[in-house]
mmCIF file of C-alpha atoms in Angstrom:
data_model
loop_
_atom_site.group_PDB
_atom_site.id
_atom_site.type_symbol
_atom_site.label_atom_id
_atom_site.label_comp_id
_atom_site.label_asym_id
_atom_site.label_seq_id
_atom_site.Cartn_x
_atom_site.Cartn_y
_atom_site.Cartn_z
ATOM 1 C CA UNK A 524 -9.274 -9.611 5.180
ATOM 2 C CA UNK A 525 -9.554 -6.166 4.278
ATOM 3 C CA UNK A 526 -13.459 -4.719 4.170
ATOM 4 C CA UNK A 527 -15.332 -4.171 0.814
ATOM 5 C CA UNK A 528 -15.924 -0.692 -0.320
ATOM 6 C CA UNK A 529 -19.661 -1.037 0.664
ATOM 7 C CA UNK A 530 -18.652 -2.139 4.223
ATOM 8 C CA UNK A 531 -15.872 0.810 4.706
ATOM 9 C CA UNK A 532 -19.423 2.879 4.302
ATOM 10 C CA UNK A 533 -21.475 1.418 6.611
ATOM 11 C CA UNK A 534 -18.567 1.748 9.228
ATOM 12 C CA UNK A 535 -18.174 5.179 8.426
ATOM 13 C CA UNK A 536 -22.197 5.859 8.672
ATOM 14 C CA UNK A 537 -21.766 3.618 12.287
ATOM 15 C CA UNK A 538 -19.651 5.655 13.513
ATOM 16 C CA UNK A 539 -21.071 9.324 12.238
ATOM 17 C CA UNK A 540 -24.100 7.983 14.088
ATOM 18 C CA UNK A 541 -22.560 6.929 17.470
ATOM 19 C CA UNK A 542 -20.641 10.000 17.507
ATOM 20 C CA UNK A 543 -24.124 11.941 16.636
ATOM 21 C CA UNK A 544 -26.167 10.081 19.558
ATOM 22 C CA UNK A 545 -23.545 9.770 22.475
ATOM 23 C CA UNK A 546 -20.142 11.792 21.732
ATOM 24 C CA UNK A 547 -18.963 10.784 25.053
ATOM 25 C CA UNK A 548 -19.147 7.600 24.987
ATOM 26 C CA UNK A 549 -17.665 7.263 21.309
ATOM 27 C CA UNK A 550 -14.462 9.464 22.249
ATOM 28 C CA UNK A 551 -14.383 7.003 25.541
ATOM 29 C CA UNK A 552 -14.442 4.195 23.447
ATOM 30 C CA UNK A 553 -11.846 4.943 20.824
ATOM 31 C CA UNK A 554 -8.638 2.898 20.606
ATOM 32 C CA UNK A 555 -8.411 2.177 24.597
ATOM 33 C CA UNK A 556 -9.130 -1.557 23.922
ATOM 34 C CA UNK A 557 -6.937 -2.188 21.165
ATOM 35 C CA UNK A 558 -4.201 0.191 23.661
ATOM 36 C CA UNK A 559 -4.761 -2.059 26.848
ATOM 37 C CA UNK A 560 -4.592 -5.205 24.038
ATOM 38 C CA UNK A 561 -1.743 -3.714 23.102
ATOM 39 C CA UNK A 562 0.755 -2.907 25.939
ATOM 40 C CA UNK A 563 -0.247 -5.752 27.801
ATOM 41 C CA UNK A 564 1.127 -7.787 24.645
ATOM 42 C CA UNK A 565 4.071 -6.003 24.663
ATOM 43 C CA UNK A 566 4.248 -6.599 29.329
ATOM 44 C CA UNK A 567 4.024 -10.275 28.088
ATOM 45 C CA UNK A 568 6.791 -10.486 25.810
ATOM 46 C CA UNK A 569 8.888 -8.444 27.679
ATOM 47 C CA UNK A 570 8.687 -10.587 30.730
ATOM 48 C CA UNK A 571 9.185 -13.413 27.794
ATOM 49 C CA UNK A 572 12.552 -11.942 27.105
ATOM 50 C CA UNK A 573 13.524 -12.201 30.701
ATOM 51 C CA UNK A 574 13.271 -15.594 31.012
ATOM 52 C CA UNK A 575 14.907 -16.322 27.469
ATOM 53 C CA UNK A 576 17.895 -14.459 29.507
ATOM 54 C CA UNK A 577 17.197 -16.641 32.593
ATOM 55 C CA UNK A 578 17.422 -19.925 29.961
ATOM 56 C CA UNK A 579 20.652 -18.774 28.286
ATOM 57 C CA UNK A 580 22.109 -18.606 31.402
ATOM 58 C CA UNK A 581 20.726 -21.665 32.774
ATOM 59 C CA UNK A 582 22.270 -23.479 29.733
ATOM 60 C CA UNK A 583 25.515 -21.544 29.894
ATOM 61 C CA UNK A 584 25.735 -22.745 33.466
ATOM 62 C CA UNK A 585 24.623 -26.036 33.329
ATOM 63 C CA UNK A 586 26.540 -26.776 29.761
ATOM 64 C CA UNK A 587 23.816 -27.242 27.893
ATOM 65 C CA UNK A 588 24.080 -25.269 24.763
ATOM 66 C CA UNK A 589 20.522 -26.347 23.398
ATOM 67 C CA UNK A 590 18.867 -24.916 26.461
ATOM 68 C CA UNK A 591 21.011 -21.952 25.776
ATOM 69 C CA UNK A 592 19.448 -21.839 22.261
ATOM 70 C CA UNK A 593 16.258 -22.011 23.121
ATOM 71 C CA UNK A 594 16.695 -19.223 25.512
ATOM 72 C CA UNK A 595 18.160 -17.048 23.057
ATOM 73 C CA UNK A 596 14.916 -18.204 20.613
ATOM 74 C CA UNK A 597 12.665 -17.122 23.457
ATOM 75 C CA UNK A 598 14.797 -13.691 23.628
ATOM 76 C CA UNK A 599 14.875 -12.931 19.912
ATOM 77 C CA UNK A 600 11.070 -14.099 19.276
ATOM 78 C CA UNK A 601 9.777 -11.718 22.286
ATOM 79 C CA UNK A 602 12.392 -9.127 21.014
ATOM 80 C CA UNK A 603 10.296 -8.893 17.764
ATOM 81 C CA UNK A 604 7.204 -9.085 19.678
ATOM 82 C CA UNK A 605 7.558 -5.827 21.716
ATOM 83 C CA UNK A 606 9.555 -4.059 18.919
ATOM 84 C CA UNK A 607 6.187 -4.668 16.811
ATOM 85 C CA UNK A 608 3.463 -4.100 19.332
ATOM 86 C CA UNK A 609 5.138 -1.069 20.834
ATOM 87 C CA UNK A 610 4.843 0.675 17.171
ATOM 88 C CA UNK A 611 1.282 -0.392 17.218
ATOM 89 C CA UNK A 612 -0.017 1.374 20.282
ATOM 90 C CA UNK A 613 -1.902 4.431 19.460
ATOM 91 C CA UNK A 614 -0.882 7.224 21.428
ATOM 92 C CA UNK A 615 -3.777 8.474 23.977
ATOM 93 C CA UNK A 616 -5.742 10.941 22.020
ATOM 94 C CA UNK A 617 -5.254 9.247 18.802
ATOM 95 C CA UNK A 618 -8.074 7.329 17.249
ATOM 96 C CA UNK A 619 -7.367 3.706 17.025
ATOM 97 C CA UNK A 620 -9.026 3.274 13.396
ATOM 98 C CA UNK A 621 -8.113 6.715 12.258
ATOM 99 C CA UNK A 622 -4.899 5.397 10.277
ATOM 100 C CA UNK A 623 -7.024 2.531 8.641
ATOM 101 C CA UNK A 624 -9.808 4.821 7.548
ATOM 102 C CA UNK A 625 -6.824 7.637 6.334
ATOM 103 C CA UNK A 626 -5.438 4.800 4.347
ATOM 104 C CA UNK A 627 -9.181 3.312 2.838
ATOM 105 C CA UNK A 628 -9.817 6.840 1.926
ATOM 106 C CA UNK A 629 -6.484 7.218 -0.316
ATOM 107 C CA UNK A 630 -6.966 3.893 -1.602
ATOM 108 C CA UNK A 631 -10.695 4.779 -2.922
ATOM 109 C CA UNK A 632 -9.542 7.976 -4.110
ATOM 110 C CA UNK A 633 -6.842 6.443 -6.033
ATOM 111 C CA UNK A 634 -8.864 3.889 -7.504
ATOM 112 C CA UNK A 635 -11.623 6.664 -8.182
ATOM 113 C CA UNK A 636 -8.249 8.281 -10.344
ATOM 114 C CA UNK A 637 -8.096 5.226 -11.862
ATOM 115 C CA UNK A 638 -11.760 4.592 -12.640
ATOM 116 C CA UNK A 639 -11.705 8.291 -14.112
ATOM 117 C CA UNK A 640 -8.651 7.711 -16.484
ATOM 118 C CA UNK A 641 -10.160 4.142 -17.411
ATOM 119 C CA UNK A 642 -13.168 6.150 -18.150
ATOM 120 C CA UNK A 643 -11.498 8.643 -20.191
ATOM 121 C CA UNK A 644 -9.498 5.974 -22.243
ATOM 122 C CA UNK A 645 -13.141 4.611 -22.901
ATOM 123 C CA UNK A 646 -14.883 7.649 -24.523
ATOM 124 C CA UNK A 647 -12.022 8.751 -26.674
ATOM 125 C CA UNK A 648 -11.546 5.106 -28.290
ATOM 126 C CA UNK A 649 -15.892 5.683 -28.590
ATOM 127 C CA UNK A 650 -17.185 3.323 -26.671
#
């Protein structure tokens, strides 16, 4: 659930203020949990994929074809897993919340655009 415009603010005034008080501890603090979160998710369903290859060959060898599909569920369900998180991870010196605040920014400022032309439609028609 995205935040409200009034909460985006008192984030942003949050985090002026932490980084005003303590700059160390704010740049220590940004994006390494959602990092660690984040490549050990991706550890996890990489060893996942593993053993989907260790049950596709266990059915293949035992002639069981649905423990063979099950390990190639396992395979393609951890395969999408680590594809996903690994795009997730913010690099090292990038801010974790930088990309979500870049992207609330250009969403108020379009809908300010939008409030200004709804605006403008207003006071030419006179009302």
């Amino acid at each position: 659930m995205p935040l409200s415009e009034h909460e985006q603010r008192m984030l942003e005034q949050m985090e002026r203020a932490l980084y005003a008080e303590d700059p160390k501890f704010a740049t220590a603090l940004e994006g390494s949990g959602l990092r660690t979160y984040t490549r050990r998710r991706v550890y996890q369903a990489a060893a996942g994929f593993l053993v989907g290859i260790a049950l596709l060959m266990a059915g293949m060898v035992a002639q069981q074809i649905w423990i063979s599909v099950v390990g190639f569920l396992v395979m393609l369900g951890c395969a999408v897993l680590v594809v996903t998180g690994w795009r997730k991870v913010p690099k090292p010196g990038e801010q974790g919340a930088s990309g979500a605040r870049r992207q609330a920014r250009q969403r108020r400022s379009m809908m300010d655009r939008i409030e200004q032309r709804w605006q403008r439609r207003r006071d030419e028609q006179g009302h």
